[in-house]
Amino acid sequence: MSVGTPSRFTSTSATAHKILSPDVVAFVEQLHLHFEADRLNLLNKRKLRQADFDAGKLPDFLPETEDIRKADWRVAPIPTELADRRVEITGPTERKMVINALNSGARVFMADFEDSTAPTWANVIDGQQNLYDANRREITFTSPEGKVYRLGKHPAVLFVRPRGLHMVEKHWTGAYGPVSASFFDFGVYFVNNYRTLMDRGSAPYFYLPKLESREEARLWNSIFNFAEDAAGIKRGTIRATVLIETITAAFEMDEILYELREHSVGLNCGRWDYIFSFIKKFQANPAFILPQRGDVTMEQPFLAAYVRLLIQTCHKRGAQAMGGMAAQIPIRNDEQANAAAFERVRKDKLREVRAGHDGTWVAHPGLVPVAMEVFNEYMPGPNQVDVEVGASQPVTAADLVEIPAGRITEEGFTRNVEISLTYLESWLRGLGCVPIFHLMEDAATAEISRAQLWQWNRYGSQTDDGKVIDSRRIRETLEQVLDAKQKEIGEANYKASRFPRAGELLLTFTEGDFRSFLTTELYGELMD
């Protein structure tokens, strides 16, 4: 496979030169040459649409695509290998995690270059190497204690989530300018692995993050077509699941599936980013203030409607409707608390399978058996795609933007400060996925916490004790949390940490104009 000329990248490591072969480099350059103008145009359309929301407009189903929603069509048949995706595990592309996730007993492992990976060059390149080795069944890892990890006989099917269209790969200087992180992650993985996968009877599978419109789905479909043509493989070989994690995408689910119909296998309820999107899109509207994060559960009407519409849409089109992430992790030193956490996971997965989902997500191998038990009991077949769900309950535009009810407590406010600070500090050290309060926090969950602090500060919200949330209160609480961190880890470790800088950054995220993404704002400060 050869489609162009090499580029330049900021690495001399042996791993980088192995992963970034001349064919890989040339292909990424060609993706940039063919699709960068479209990507930039779509990002500009996001800004224009945000301006409409800032002016008070609310999203609605598009009249110009009504014919697509009403027409009788279906996506391409689901590959046999992907028919049963009842439990999927997600996580970063770190080597030990890749092995453990593939061995976890889940049907699918989504290797994540996006929300759970801080994109240092080492993380990005080593992650690609780890997936390269995993696809060739050559991946092993030896811990500092001498424990050896290797793949079992029946590893999970591998999906890859590239970074979103809004990000660039700062370590790469292409012949035509900065390269999209989406193009980079997709292109490197595709060229290095498509032949190995196809020789084994599999194919390249992807999760597509943070799409906001059918036009963005169309761009990805064009990229897939280009890749298949360049490789000389059949159209529709690449298959993808789209994460519905923005409020605008929720109004275009039919259209997104239609644009990707040759390549689609379904949609996923990316609920954490979806909640964040709800705050972001309606940032200028004081009527859309959300209660504390713990009260924004899937029982809230706007989220229940989103789930119902996603399942209705997918099953009507022959696509899989995947459930959301259970962020809980095992609590090893407290049996009672651990049992309560597992029960919450069980109830969440029971809600999903009864609603009609064809599978679900977990963040930790320890949760795979819990989710698997629920889906095994309530979904005896490989999926529920042929089950019609909620036809008598059509979802309206008003349903999708119903403002959730709930409280803002002192504990909820303080916890948002702690989560935001701790995650920012970890991300600055190159860790994109970190356990906090017995939950696996990634960029999506941390985004909710910091966005709520901004929203509450902007509109002078009060905790239920009547105290106003303002910049002074945020600063005072942050100082208390920082003092506690210093005592917890010791002065020397604190000075070596990124906590002071994380605190400064958190204050900037809670004041002034709303910052679109933590990841883009922090990218320049990331320690390589």
XYZ file of C-alpha atoms in Angstrom:
528
model
C 0.000 0.000 0.000
C 1.606 3.260 -1.086
C -0.258 6.527 -1.535
C 2.128 9.428 -1.180
C 5.322 10.863 0.247
C 6.664 10.822 3.817
C 6.178 13.523 6.414
C 8.160 14.668 9.433
C 7.530 13.724 13.031
C 9.197 14.579 16.330
C 10.690 11.232 17.292
C 13.776 9.174 16.681
C 12.674 6.160 18.731
C 12.783 2.687 17.232
C 9.103 2.165 18.079
C 8.041 5.300 16.227
C 10.026 4.376 13.143
C 8.556 0.875 13.152
C 4.984 2.070 13.560
C 5.389 5.058 11.253
C 6.640 3.214 8.185
C 6.840 5.077 4.861
C 3.486 3.614 3.811
C 1.836 4.703 7.056
C 3.271 8.198 6.861
C 2.266 8.553 3.246
C -1.297 7.420 3.948
C -1.751 9.901 6.805
C -0.481 12.655 4.526
C -3.022 11.656 1.904
C -5.837 11.725 4.442
C -4.764 15.240 5.322
C -4.548 16.323 1.706
C -7.974 14.953 0.791
C -10.021 15.697 3.912
C -8.488 18.491 5.986
C -10.459 21.268 4.306
C -13.688 19.380 5.001
C -12.704 18.849 8.629
C -11.991 22.538 9.170
C -15.249 23.508 7.481
C -17.190 21.183 9.772
C -15.478 22.609 12.850
C -16.497 26.078 11.707
C -20.086 24.865 11.338
C -19.942 23.747 14.963
C -19.080 27.319 15.955
C -21.924 28.750 13.883
C -24.374 26.319 15.422
C -23.137 27.194 18.908
C -23.796 30.847 18.122
C -27.407 29.931 17.339
C -27.744 28.153 20.677
C -26.150 31.124 22.451
C -28.833 33.294 20.856
C -31.545 31.112 22.363
C -32.274 28.629 19.580
C -32.955 25.036 20.614
C -32.093 21.960 18.528
C -34.784 20.192 16.549
C -35.135 17.382 14.053
C -34.065 18.603 10.624
C -36.898 19.231 8.154
C -34.544 18.832 5.189
C -33.794 15.198 6.138
C -37.333 14.111 6.953
C -37.318 11.839 3.896
C -34.370 9.885 5.358
C -36.153 9.444 8.683
C -39.353 8.259 6.979
C -37.779 6.015 4.326
C -37.410 2.250 4.707
C -33.700 1.416 4.711
C -31.248 -0.562 6.847
C -27.525 -0.535 7.495
C -25.326 -3.294 6.085
C -25.766 -6.694 7.785
C -23.892 -7.065 11.068
C -20.762 -9.238 10.658
C -20.989 -12.595 12.416
C -18.029 -11.703 14.592
C -19.923 -8.678 15.939
C -23.376 -10.204 16.359
C -22.913 -10.645 20.121
C -21.439 -7.605 21.880
C -23.303 -8.003 25.160
C -20.435 -6.703 27.307
C -17.668 -4.411 26.121
C -14.757 -3.085 28.147
C -13.006 0.181 27.410
C -9.748 1.721 28.473
C -6.440 3.257 27.415
C -3.961 1.623 25.079
C -1.389 0.991 27.823
C 0.216 -2.427 27.325
C -0.882 -4.213 30.496
C -4.397 -2.771 30.151
C -4.664 -4.036 26.582
C -3.780 -7.575 27.654
C -6.068 -7.568 30.685
C -8.984 -6.090 28.732
C -8.620 -8.577 25.880
C -8.515 -11.382 28.455
C -11.351 -9.990 30.603
C -14.144 -12.163 29.233
C -15.815 -9.176 27.559
C -16.890 -9.697 23.955
C -15.247 -6.444 22.790
C -12.376 -4.272 23.989
C -12.467 -0.669 22.827
C -8.886 0.618 22.872
C -9.213 4.314 23.499
C -6.890 6.967 22.092
C -9.412 9.622 23.103
C -10.935 10.287 26.532
C -8.876 7.800 28.543
C -5.484 8.517 26.940
C -3.494 11.671 27.561
C -1.860 12.164 24.141
C 1.824 12.334 24.939
C 3.830 11.161 21.966
C 4.953 8.124 23.941
C 1.344 7.212 24.828
C 0.198 7.593 21.232
C 3.038 5.671 19.596
C 3.366 3.006 22.278
C -0.403 2.556 22.109
C -0.230 1.907 18.388
C 2.607 -0.557 18.966
C 0.591 -2.357 21.631
C -2.372 -2.782 19.277
C -0.010 -3.865 16.475
C 1.359 -6.590 18.742
C -2.079 -7.544 20.063
C -3.485 -8.057 16.565
C -0.541 -10.333 15.777
C -1.081 -12.202 19.074
C 2.472 -11.272 20.092
C 1.763 -8.909 22.979
C 3.290 -9.681 26.388
C 4.112 -7.613 29.457
C 6.374 -8.278 32.435
C 5.678 -6.289 35.586
C 8.439 -4.863 37.781
C 7.696 -7.748 40.162
C 8.335 -10.261 37.388
C 4.728 -11.256 36.646
C 4.240 -12.088 32.970
C 1.036 -11.137 31.150
C 0.086 -12.651 27.792
C -3.039 -13.152 25.709
C -5.397 -16.024 26.404
C -6.874 -18.330 23.793
C -10.057 -16.338 23.187
C -9.355 -12.603 23.389
C -12.080 -10.019 22.903
C -12.703 -8.443 19.516
C -10.749 -5.205 19.206
C -12.299 -1.830 18.392
C -10.280 1.402 18.295
C -11.487 4.869 19.201
C -9.412 7.601 17.514
C -9.330 11.111 18.912
C -12.107 13.506 17.945
C -12.199 15.725 14.870
C -11.455 18.813 16.994
C -7.921 17.685 17.910
C -4.606 17.836 16.055
C -1.462 15.776 16.554
C 1.005 18.403 17.757
C 4.017 16.101 17.419
C 3.537 15.722 13.676
C 4.491 18.378 11.158
C 3.116 17.257 7.834
C 4.105 18.493 4.426
C 0.803 20.389 4.334
C 0.591 21.577 7.952
C -0.659 20.157 11.271
C -2.373 16.787 10.926
C -5.745 15.950 12.462
C -5.438 13.593 15.438
C -8.421 11.679 14.029
C -6.682 11.146 10.702
C -3.446 10.207 12.458
C -4.932 7.656 14.871
C -7.136 6.087 12.226
C -4.516 6.071 9.485
C -1.691 4.600 11.556
C -3.894 1.840 12.955
C -5.541 1.008 9.635
C -2.390 0.654 7.543
C -0.528 -1.321 10.204
C -3.329 -3.764 10.941
C -5.930 -4.199 8.212
C -4.159 -7.042 6.432
C -3.393 -8.937 9.637
C -7.019 -8.633 10.734
C -8.452 -9.683 7.384
C -6.117 -12.674 7.120
C -7.617 -13.856 10.413
C -11.175 -13.389 9.154
C -11.691 -10.166 11.073
C -11.583 -6.518 9.973
C -10.727 -3.025 11.248
C -13.411 -1.883 13.712
C -13.782 1.619 15.119
C -15.734 3.734 17.566
C -16.273 7.301 16.338
C -16.372 9.957 19.093
C -18.041 13.337 19.547
C -19.781 13.597 16.183
C -22.178 16.526 16.077
C -23.916 16.094 12.733
C -24.705 13.863 9.777
C -22.118 15.828 7.787
C -19.401 14.689 10.172
C -20.595 11.106 9.723
C -20.398 11.670 5.965
C -16.781 12.771 6.336
C -15.902 9.590 8.202
C -17.684 7.513 5.568
C -15.590 9.197 2.876
C -12.444 8.458 4.878
C -13.420 4.809 5.166
C -14.109 4.603 1.421
C -10.757 6.225 0.675
C -8.931 3.797 2.961
C -10.630 0.746 1.478
C -9.899 1.898 -2.058
C -6.260 2.646 -1.212
C -5.868 -0.807 0.331
C -7.719 -2.533 -2.492
C -10.289 -4.091 -0.182
C -14.052 -4.363 -0.447
C -16.261 -1.385 0.394
C -17.879 -1.911 3.773
C -14.940 -3.897 5.194
C -14.360 -1.231 7.840
C -17.157 -1.151 10.397
C -17.887 1.534 12.967
C -20.101 2.322 15.926
C -20.862 5.997 16.500
C -20.984 7.368 20.018
C -24.015 9.592 20.410
C -22.467 11.903 22.968
C -23.607 15.335 21.823
C -27.094 16.766 22.020
C -26.994 17.757 18.338
C -26.148 14.208 17.236
C -29.171 12.941 19.174
C -31.384 14.836 16.731
C -29.623 13.227 13.743
C -29.315 9.561 14.679
C -31.166 8.312 11.609
C -29.092 10.560 9.385
C -25.804 9.474 10.977
C -26.645 5.810 10.425
C -27.725 6.610 6.870
C -24.462 8.354 6.004
C -22.469 5.398 7.359
C -24.888 2.680 6.292
C -22.248 0.621 4.443
C -19.917 0.834 7.427
C -22.186 1.142 10.445
C -22.889 -1.520 13.056
C -24.646 0.728 15.542
C -24.810 3.634 17.942
C -23.697 3.923 21.549
C -25.101 5.943 24.460
C -21.999 7.944 25.351
C -23.824 9.300 28.350
C -21.046 11.132 30.189
C -20.043 13.264 27.202
C -23.746 13.662 26.419
C -24.353 15.287 29.807
C -21.313 17.504 29.245
C -22.675 18.461 25.818
C -25.997 19.439 27.403
C -24.153 21.968 29.570
C -21.902 23.186 26.768
C -24.522 23.675 24.081
C -26.854 25.574 26.403
C -24.117 27.455 28.232
C -25.699 30.843 27.507
C -29.142 29.829 28.754
C -29.634 30.123 32.546
C -32.715 27.919 32.302
C -30.495 24.884 31.580
C -28.572 24.694 34.844
C -27.950 21.084 35.827
C -28.097 19.733 39.379
C -25.077 18.048 40.905
C -23.529 15.265 38.887
C -24.768 12.486 41.160
C -28.367 13.549 40.539
C -28.058 13.487 36.737
C -28.918 9.813 36.466
C -30.287 7.858 33.530
C -33.743 8.107 35.092
C -33.784 11.833 34.325
C -36.394 12.391 31.561
C -33.983 13.936 29.031
C -31.609 10.982 29.326
C -34.385 8.374 29.326
C -35.735 9.925 26.116
C -32.260 9.876 24.559
C -31.896 6.172 25.354
C -35.346 5.348 24.007
C -34.739 7.209 20.759
C -31.342 5.587 20.234
C -32.730 2.072 20.661
C -35.786 2.791 18.484
C -33.594 4.238 15.743
C -30.994 1.483 15.755
C -33.438 -1.406 15.740
C -35.506 0.161 12.977
C -32.338 0.293 10.864
C -30.896 -3.137 11.754
C -28.121 -1.639 13.878
C -26.957 -2.405 17.402
C -27.902 -0.071 20.250
C -25.068 -0.142 22.775
C -25.507 0.954 26.367
C -23.369 3.309 28.398
C -20.366 3.101 30.665
C -20.425 1.787 34.208
C -17.584 3.811 35.717
C -17.468 1.959 39.043
C -14.359 0.011 39.997
C -13.930 -2.690 42.671
C -13.387 -1.385 46.217
C -10.910 -3.853 47.639
C -10.671 -2.656 51.240
C -14.386 -2.322 52.020
C -16.571 -5.354 51.372
C -19.821 -3.565 52.129
C -19.042 -0.581 49.898
C -17.880 -2.922 47.143
C -21.134 -4.884 47.306
C -23.123 -1.652 47.085
C -21.099 -0.506 44.053
C -21.633 -3.818 42.275
C -25.351 -3.635 42.996
C -25.500 -0.200 41.360
C -23.801 -1.650 38.304
C -26.230 -4.582 38.248
C -29.252 -2.273 38.402
C -27.834 -0.057 35.671
C -27.234 -3.007 33.367
C -30.664 -4.417 34.157
C -32.193 -1.090 33.123
C -30.237 -1.198 29.864
C -31.074 -4.745 28.843
C -34.747 -4.278 29.668
C -34.806 -1.066 27.679
C -33.639 -3.020 24.627
C -29.889 -2.397 24.457
C -27.829 -4.981 22.606
C -24.802 -4.626 24.856
C -23.156 -2.415 27.430
C -19.853 -0.938 28.609
C -17.742 -1.379 31.732
C -14.503 0.339 32.711
C -12.861 -2.418 34.761
C -12.338 -6.175 34.215
C -13.839 -6.808 37.642
C -17.226 -5.597 36.406
C -17.395 -7.869 33.357
C -18.972 -10.814 35.238
C -21.641 -8.565 36.795
C -22.712 -7.091 33.450
C -22.400 -10.449 31.710
C -24.663 -12.174 34.229
C -27.420 -9.608 33.698
C -27.276 -9.725 29.894
C -27.025 -13.524 29.855
C -30.205 -13.769 31.912
C -32.276 -11.187 30.065
C -30.844 -11.427 26.536
C -30.647 -15.115 25.590
C -29.968 -14.358 21.915
C -26.842 -12.622 20.566
C -28.624 -9.256 20.496
C -32.061 -7.623 20.475
C -31.838 -5.863 17.120
C -35.017 -7.514 15.839
C -37.014 -6.387 18.873
C -39.120 -3.297 18.200
C -38.868 -0.932 21.146
C -41.070 1.976 22.155
C -42.921 2.512 18.884
C -45.903 3.710 20.907
C -43.689 6.254 22.668
C -42.281 8.582 19.999
C -39.577 10.901 21.285
C -40.121 14.606 20.720
C -37.639 17.454 20.565
C -39.028 18.725 23.869
C -38.344 15.348 25.487
C -34.646 15.565 24.573
C -34.158 18.999 26.138
C -36.280 18.604 29.262
C -34.351 20.237 32.089
C -33.447 17.744 34.837
C -34.472 18.279 38.428
C -32.182 17.822 41.408
C -30.096 19.451 44.099
C -26.716 21.088 44.466
C -25.304 20.089 47.835
C -22.125 21.199 49.557
C -20.786 17.681 49.071
C -21.670 17.695 45.366
C -19.998 21.056 44.868
C -16.840 20.088 46.745
C -16.635 16.751 44.984
C -16.675 18.512 41.600
C -13.685 20.598 42.725
C -11.802 17.507 43.905
C -12.548 15.468 40.787
C -11.627 18.291 38.430
C -8.385 19.047 40.256
C -7.272 15.431 40.620
C -8.037 14.580 37.013
C -6.282 17.682 35.667
C -3.176 16.857 37.691
C -3.116 13.291 36.429
C -3.700 14.339 32.819
C -0.815 16.814 32.987
C 1.410 13.872 34.007
C 0.242 11.860 31.013
C -2.502 9.775 32.648
C -5.875 10.040 30.930
C -7.750 7.510 33.053
C -7.588 7.643 36.850
C -9.625 6.204 39.768
C -11.223 8.921 41.933
C -13.826 8.175 44.637
C -14.031 4.569 43.402
C -15.008 5.673 39.890
C -12.835 5.465 36.800
C -12.661 9.070 35.677
C -11.664 9.963 32.145
C -11.901 13.204 30.188
C -15.663 12.816 29.663
C -16.537 12.476 33.332
C -14.082 15.184 34.382
C -15.595 17.510 31.782
C -18.957 17.323 33.560
C -17.424 18.300 36.898
C -15.545 21.328 35.616
C -18.413 22.425 33.335
C -20.830 22.365 36.251
C -18.506 24.534 38.318
C -18.377 27.044 35.456
C -22.150 26.983 35.006
C -22.938 27.360 38.702
C -20.444 30.200 38.999
C -21.707 31.977 35.886
C -25.331 31.998 37.050
C -24.817 32.349 40.790
C -26.328 29.006 41.692
C -26.732 28.125 45.345
C -26.101 24.962 47.276
C -29.118 23.719 49.184
C -27.891 25.472 52.320
C -28.452 28.824 50.576
C -24.776 29.650 49.948
C -23.938 31.176 46.559
C -21.390 29.495 44.324
C -19.035 32.181 43.037
C -15.365 32.561 42.160
C -14.416 33.294 45.739
C -16.082 30.155 47.043
C -14.510 28.022 44.328
C -11.089 29.463 45.113
C -11.472 28.907 48.858
C -12.632 25.330 48.356
C -9.809 24.688 45.914
C -7.256 25.958 48.444
C -8.688 23.623 51.073
C -8.507 20.674 48.683
C -4.917 21.537 47.715
C -3.914 21.779 51.379
C -5.441 18.379 52.009
C -3.598 16.910 49.013
C -0.289 18.269 50.269
C -0.830 16.684 53.702
C -1.934 13.423 52.102
C 1.051 12.911 49.790
C 3.739 14.888 51.662
C 5.476 18.133 50.829
C 8.169 16.620 48.605
C 5.698 14.660 46.484
C 3.400 17.660 46.298
C 6.192 19.880 44.949
C 7.029 17.240 42.352
C 3.369 16.917 41.345
C 1.326 19.053 38.962
C -1.251 19.986 41.609
C -0.291 23.680 41.843
C -0.575 24.105 38.077
C -3.760 22.031 37.940
C -5.266 24.359 40.544
C -4.390 27.429 38.482
C -5.887 25.882 35.382
C -9.056 24.828 37.164
C -9.733 28.420 38.162
C -9.436 29.515 34.535
C -11.954 26.827 33.551
C -14.542 28.099 36.044
C -14.430 31.764 35.030
C -14.743 33.845 31.863
C -15.799 32.269 28.581
C -16.603 28.575 28.487
C -13.669 26.449 27.255
C -14.829 23.848 24.729
C -12.585 20.916 25.697
C -10.126 20.287 28.509
C -7.994 18.203 26.174
C -7.421 20.967 23.637
C -6.855 23.586 26.328
C -4.282 21.458 28.148
C -2.534 19.888 25.156
C 0.229 22.483 25.086
C 1.008 21.839 28.761
C 1.121 18.082 28.521
C 4.379 16.592 29.774
C 5.898 14.464 27.003
